Coordinates of C-alpha atoms and ligand atoms in Angstrom, one line a residue:
X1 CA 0.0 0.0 0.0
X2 CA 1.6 3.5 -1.0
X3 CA 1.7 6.1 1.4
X4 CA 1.2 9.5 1.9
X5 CA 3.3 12.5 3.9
X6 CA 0.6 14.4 5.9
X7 CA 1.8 17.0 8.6
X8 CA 1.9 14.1 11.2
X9 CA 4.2 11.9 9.5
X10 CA 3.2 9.4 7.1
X11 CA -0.1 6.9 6.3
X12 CA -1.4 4.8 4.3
X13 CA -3.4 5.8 1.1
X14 CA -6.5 4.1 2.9
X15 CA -6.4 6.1 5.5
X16 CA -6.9 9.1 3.5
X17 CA -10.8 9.2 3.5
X18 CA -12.8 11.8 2.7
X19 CA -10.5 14.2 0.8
X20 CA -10.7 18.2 0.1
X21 CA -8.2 18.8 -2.2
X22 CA -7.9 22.4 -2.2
X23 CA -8.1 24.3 1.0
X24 CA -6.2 26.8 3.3
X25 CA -5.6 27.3 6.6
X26 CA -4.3 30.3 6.2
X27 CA -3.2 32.7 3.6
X28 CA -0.8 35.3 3.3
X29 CA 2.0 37.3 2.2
X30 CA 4.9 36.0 4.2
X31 CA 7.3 40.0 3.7
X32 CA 4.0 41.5 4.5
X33 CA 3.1 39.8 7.5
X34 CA 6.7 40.3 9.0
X35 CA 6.6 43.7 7.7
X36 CA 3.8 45.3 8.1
X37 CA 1.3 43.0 10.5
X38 CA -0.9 46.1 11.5
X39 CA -2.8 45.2 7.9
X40 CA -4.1 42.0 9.4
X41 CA -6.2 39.8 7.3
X42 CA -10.0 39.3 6.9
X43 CA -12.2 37.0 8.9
X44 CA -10.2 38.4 11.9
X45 CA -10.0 41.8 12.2
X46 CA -9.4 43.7 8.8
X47 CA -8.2 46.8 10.6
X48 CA -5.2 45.4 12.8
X49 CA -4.0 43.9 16.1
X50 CA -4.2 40.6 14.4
X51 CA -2.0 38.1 16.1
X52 CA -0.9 34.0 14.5
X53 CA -2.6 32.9 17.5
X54 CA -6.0 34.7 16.3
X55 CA -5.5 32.7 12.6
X56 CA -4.4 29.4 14.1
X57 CA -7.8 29.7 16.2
X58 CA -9.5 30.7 12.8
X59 CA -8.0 27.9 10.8
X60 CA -9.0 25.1 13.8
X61 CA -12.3 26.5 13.6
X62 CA -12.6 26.1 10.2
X63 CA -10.6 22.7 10.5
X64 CA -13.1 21.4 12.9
X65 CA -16.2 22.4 10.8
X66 CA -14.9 20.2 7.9
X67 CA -14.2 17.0 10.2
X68 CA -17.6 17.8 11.6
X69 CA -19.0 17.1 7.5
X70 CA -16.6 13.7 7.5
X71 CA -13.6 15.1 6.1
X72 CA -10.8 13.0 7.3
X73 CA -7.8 15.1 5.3
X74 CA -7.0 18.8 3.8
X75 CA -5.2 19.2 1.1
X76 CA -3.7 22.6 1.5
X77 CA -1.3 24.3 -1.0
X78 CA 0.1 27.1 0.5
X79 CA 3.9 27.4 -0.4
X80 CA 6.3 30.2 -0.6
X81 CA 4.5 34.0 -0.8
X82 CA 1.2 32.5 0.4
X83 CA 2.3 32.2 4.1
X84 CA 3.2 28.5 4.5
X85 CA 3.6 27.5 8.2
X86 CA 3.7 23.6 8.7
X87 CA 4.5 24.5 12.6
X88 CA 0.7 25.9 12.5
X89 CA -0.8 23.1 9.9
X90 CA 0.6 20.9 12.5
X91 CA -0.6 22.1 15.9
X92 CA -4.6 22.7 14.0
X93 CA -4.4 19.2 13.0
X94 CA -3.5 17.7 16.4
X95 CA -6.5 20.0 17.8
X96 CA -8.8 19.2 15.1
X97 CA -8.0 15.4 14.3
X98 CA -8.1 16.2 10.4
X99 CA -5.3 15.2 8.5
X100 CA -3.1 17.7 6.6
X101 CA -1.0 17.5 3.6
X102 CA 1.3 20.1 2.8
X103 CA 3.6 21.0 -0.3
X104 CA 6.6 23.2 -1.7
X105 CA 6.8 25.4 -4.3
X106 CA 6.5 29.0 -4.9
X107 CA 2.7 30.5 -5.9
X108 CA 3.9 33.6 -8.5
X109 CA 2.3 35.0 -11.5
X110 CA 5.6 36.8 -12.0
X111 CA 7.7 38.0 -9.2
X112 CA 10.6 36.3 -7.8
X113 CA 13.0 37.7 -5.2
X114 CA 16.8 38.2 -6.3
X115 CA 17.8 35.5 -4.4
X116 CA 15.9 33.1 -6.9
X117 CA 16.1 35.8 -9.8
X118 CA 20.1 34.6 -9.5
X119 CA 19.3 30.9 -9.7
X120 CA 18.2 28.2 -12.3
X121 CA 15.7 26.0 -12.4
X122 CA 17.9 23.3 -11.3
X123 CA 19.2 24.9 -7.9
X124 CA 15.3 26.3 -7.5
X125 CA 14.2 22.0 -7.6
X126 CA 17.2 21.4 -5.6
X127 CA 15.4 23.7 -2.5
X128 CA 11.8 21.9 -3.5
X129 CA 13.7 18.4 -3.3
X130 CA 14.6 19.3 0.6
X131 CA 11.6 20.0 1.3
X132 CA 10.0 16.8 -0.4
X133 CA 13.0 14.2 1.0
X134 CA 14.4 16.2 4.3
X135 CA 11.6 18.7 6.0
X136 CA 10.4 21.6 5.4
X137 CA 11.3 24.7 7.5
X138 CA 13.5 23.3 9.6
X139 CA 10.9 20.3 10.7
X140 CA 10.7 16.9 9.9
X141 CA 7.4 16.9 8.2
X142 CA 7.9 16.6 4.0
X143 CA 5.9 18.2 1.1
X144 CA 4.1 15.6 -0.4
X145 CA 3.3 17.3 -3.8
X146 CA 4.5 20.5 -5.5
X147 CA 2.8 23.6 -6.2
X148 CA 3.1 26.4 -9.0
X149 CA 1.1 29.0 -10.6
X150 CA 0.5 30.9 -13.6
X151 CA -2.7 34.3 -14.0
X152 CA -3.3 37.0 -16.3
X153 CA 0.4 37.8 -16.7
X154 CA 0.5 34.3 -18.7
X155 CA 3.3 32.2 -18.6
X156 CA 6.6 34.6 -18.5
X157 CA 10.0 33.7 -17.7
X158 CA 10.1 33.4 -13.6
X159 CA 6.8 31.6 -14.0
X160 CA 8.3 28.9 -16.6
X161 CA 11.5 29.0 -14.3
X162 CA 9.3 27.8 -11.5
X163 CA 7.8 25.4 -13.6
X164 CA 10.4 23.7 -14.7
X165 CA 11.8 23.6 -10.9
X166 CA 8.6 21.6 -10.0
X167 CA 8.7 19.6 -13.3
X168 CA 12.4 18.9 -12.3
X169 CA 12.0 17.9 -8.7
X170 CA 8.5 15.9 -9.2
X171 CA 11.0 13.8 -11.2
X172 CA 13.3 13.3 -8.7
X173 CA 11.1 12.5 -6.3
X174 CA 7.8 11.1 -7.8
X175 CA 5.5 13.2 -5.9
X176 CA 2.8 14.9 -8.1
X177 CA 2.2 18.7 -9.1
X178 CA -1.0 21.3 -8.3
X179 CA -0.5 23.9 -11.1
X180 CA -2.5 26.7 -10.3
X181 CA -4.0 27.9 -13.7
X182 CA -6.2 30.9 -14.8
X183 CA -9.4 29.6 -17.8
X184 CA -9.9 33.3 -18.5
X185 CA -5.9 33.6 -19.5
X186 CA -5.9 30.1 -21.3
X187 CA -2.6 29.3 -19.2
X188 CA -2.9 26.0 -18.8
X189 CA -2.0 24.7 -22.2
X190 CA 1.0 26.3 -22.0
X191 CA 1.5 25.0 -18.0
X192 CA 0.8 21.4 -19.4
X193 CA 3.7 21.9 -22.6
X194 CA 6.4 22.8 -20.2
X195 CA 5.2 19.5 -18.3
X196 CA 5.7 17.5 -20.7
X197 CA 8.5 18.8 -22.4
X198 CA 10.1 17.8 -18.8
X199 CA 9.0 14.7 -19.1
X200 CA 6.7 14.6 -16.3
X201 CA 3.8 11.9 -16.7
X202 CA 0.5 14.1 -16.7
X203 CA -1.3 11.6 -14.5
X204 CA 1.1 13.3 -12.1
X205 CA -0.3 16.8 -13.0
X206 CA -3.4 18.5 -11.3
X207 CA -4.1 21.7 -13.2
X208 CA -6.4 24.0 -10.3
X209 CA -9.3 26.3 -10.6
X210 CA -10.4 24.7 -14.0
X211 CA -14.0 25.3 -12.7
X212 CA -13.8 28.8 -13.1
X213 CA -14.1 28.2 -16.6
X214 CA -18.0 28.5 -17.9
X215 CA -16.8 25.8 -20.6
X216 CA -16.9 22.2 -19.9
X217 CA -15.4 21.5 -23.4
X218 CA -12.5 23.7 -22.4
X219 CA -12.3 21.4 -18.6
X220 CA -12.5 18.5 -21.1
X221 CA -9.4 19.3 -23.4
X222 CA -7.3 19.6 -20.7
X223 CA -8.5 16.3 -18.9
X224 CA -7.4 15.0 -22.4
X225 CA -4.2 15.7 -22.5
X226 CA -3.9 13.6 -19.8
X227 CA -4.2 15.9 -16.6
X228 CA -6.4 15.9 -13.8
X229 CA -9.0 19.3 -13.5
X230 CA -9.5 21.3 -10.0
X231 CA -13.1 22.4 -9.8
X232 CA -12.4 23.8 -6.6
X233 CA -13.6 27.6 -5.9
X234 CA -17.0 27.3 -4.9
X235 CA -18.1 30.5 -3.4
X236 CA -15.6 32.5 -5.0
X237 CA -18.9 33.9 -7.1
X238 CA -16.9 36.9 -9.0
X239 CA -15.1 34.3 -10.8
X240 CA -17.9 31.8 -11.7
X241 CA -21.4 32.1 -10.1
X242 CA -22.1 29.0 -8.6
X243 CA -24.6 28.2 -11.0
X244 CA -22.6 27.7 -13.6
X245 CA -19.9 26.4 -11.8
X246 CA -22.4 23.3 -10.7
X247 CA -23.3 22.9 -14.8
X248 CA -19.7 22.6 -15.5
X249 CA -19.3 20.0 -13.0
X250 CA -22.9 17.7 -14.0
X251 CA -21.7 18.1 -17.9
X252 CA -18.0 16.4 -17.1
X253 CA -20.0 13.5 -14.7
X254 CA -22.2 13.0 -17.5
X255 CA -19.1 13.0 -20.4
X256 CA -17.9 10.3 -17.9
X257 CA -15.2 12.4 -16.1
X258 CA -15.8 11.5 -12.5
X259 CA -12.9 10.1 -11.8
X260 CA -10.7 13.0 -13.5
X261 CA -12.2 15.7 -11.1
X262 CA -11.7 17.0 -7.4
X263 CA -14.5 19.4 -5.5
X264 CA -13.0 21.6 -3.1
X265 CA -13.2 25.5 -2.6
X266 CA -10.2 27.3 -2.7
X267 CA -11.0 28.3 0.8
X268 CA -8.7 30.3 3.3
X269 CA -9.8 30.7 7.1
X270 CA -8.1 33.8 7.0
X271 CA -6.8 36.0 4.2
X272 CA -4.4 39.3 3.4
X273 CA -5.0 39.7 -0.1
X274 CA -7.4 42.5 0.1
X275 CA -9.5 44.6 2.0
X276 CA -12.4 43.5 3.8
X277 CA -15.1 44.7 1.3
X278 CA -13.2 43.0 -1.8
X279 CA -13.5 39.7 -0.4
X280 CA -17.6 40.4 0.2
X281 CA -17.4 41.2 -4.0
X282 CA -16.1 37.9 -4.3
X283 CA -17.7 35.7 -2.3
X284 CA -20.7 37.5 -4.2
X285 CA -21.9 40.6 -2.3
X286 CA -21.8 40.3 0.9
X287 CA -21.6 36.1 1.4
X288 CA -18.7 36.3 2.7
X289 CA -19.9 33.2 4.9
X290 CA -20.3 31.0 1.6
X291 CA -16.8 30.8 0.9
X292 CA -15.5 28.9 3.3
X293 CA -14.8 25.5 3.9
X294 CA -18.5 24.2 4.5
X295 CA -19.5 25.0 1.1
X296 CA -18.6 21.6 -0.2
X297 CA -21.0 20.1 2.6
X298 CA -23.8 22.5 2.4
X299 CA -24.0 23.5 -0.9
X300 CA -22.1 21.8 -3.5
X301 CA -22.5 18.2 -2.9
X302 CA -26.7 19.1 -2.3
X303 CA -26.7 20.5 -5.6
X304 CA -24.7 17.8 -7.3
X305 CA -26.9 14.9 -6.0
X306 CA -30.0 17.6 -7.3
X307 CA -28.2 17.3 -10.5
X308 CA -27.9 13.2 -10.9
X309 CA -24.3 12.9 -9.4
X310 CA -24.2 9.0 -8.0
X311 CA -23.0 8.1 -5.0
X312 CA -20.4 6.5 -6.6
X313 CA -19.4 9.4 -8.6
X314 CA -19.0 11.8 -5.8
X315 CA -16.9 8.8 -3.9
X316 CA -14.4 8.9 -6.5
X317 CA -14.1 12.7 -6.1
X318 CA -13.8 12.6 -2.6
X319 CA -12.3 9.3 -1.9
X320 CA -10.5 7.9 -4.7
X321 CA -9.2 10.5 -7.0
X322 CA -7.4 12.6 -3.9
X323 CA -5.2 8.9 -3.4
X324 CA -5.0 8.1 -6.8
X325 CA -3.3 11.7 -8.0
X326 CA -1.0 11.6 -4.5
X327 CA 0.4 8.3 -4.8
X328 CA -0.4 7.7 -8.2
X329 CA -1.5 4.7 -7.7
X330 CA -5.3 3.8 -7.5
X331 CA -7.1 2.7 -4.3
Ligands
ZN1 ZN1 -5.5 28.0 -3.6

């Protein structure tokens, strides 16, 4: 039986469970929380004073309410510049009892410091590989897949540089990529080329946030090159109303796709990227309490089973796909 690194050391594929594959316990800026951590981050208190110990109580909370629905692990794919702490991801887990996996990487649509600027690809994989095979952060507990990301800026030369880093230390190490992707830029062609011209097996690739596309033929050309799809921001409504994001999902089951999909919501328990009233425009006016972690319970998986999803359709989303894409081997 393969296993899988979580933030407790390793387990068993089996004992996976129920699986979110796309959730965060916390997400920030890691210069601007050092820097400047009077801006504080919403869903604590947008104006200031906001203390680690006020978002590690956020992300239990939020932790708790998924275990509460059955979730048995989190998936969560915060790496460098969205405020990866596995010290925290550790501590919520042994409060909560859900299971954590965490990764490496770098999440940038462009940006990299000078430090990496100076570096190739190769010496970039050679930091992911630590984390992956020694610890990350000074701890013992590994990555156990690799994150990158490409948005509107497309896919320029730091965000190819990082790509070929993961590309380079997937292959090293066998653990699969999340390749955060942008429908409305097209980038994930592109993301998938670079891929393969590493030779990285795209069973090993999970292209994210493919449900923000309106298009399930567009979902269904990239499952087709061999990839899996992310429909994972539910709630985020400025992107794709929910809607449309649950016609999407009922088109791919019914094309037979079930078992090329994961459901999750991009969620963060707490968040610095903007100011209070943005995130209300994007959790679509004012619901700011849909997007959040629950949404796959409450609302998603309702309105799938509404739609004809089977139960054994939404067990291979949940159960079997999150083990199969980790280990990449099926359960
Ligand atoms: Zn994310």
């Amino acid at each position: 039986m393969p296993s899988v690194e979580t933030v407790a050391g390793p387990i068993e594929a089996s004992e996976l469970g129920e699986t979110l594959i796309h959730e965060h316990l916390m997400s920030r800026d890691e210069a601007v929380l050092v820097q400047f951590p009077q801006m504080g981050t919403v869903r604590e208190d947008p104006i200031g004073g906001v203390t680690s110990e006020a978002a590690e109580d956020v992300a239990a909370e939020f932790m708790a309410a998924a275990a509460e629905r059955g979730v048995k692990t989190v998936v969560e794919p915060s790496c460098m510049f969205l405020g990866r702490d596995v010290r925290l991801m550790k501590r919520v887990s042994e409060k909560t009892g859900i299971q954590i996996v965490a990764c490496t990487g770098i999440y940038t649509y462009d940006h990299l410091p000078i430090a990496l600027v100076s570096r190739d690809a190769d010496q970039i994989a050679e930091l992911f590989v630590h984390d992956i095979e020694q610890g990350i952060q000074g701890t013992e507990i590994k990555a156990a897949f690799l994150k990158c990301a490409a948005d509107e800026p497309g896919v320029n030369e730091n965000v190819e540089k990082v790509h070929r880093a993961v590309a380079r230390a997937s292959l090293r190490t066998g653990v699969p990529i999340m390749a955060h992707s942008r429908p409305a830029s097209d980038t994930a062609p592109r993301q998938i080329e670079i891929f393969a011209e590493e030779g990285v097996d795209l069973e090993k690739v999970q292209i994210a946030h493919c449900g923000d596309s309106p298009d399930a033929d567009y979902v269904e050309s990239l499952i087709e090159k061999g990839v899996w799809a992310g429909l994972d921001r539910y709630g985020i409504e400025m992107y794709q109303p929910f809607d449309q994001r649950i016609a999407v999902h009922l088109a791919l089951l019914e094309r037979g796709y079930g078992d090329r999909i994961f459901v999750s919501a991009d969620s963060c328990a707490t968040l610095d990227w903007f100011p209070a009233e943005t995130v209300e425009q994007l959790a679509g006016g004012g619901a700011v309490s849909d997007w959040t972690i629950k949404i796959v319970h409450d609302k998603v998986l309702p309105a799938l089973r509404e739609g004809g999803m089977t139960e054994e359709q939404e067990h291979t989303m949940l159960y079997k796909n999150p083990a199969r894409w980790l280990t990449g081997e099926p359960l």
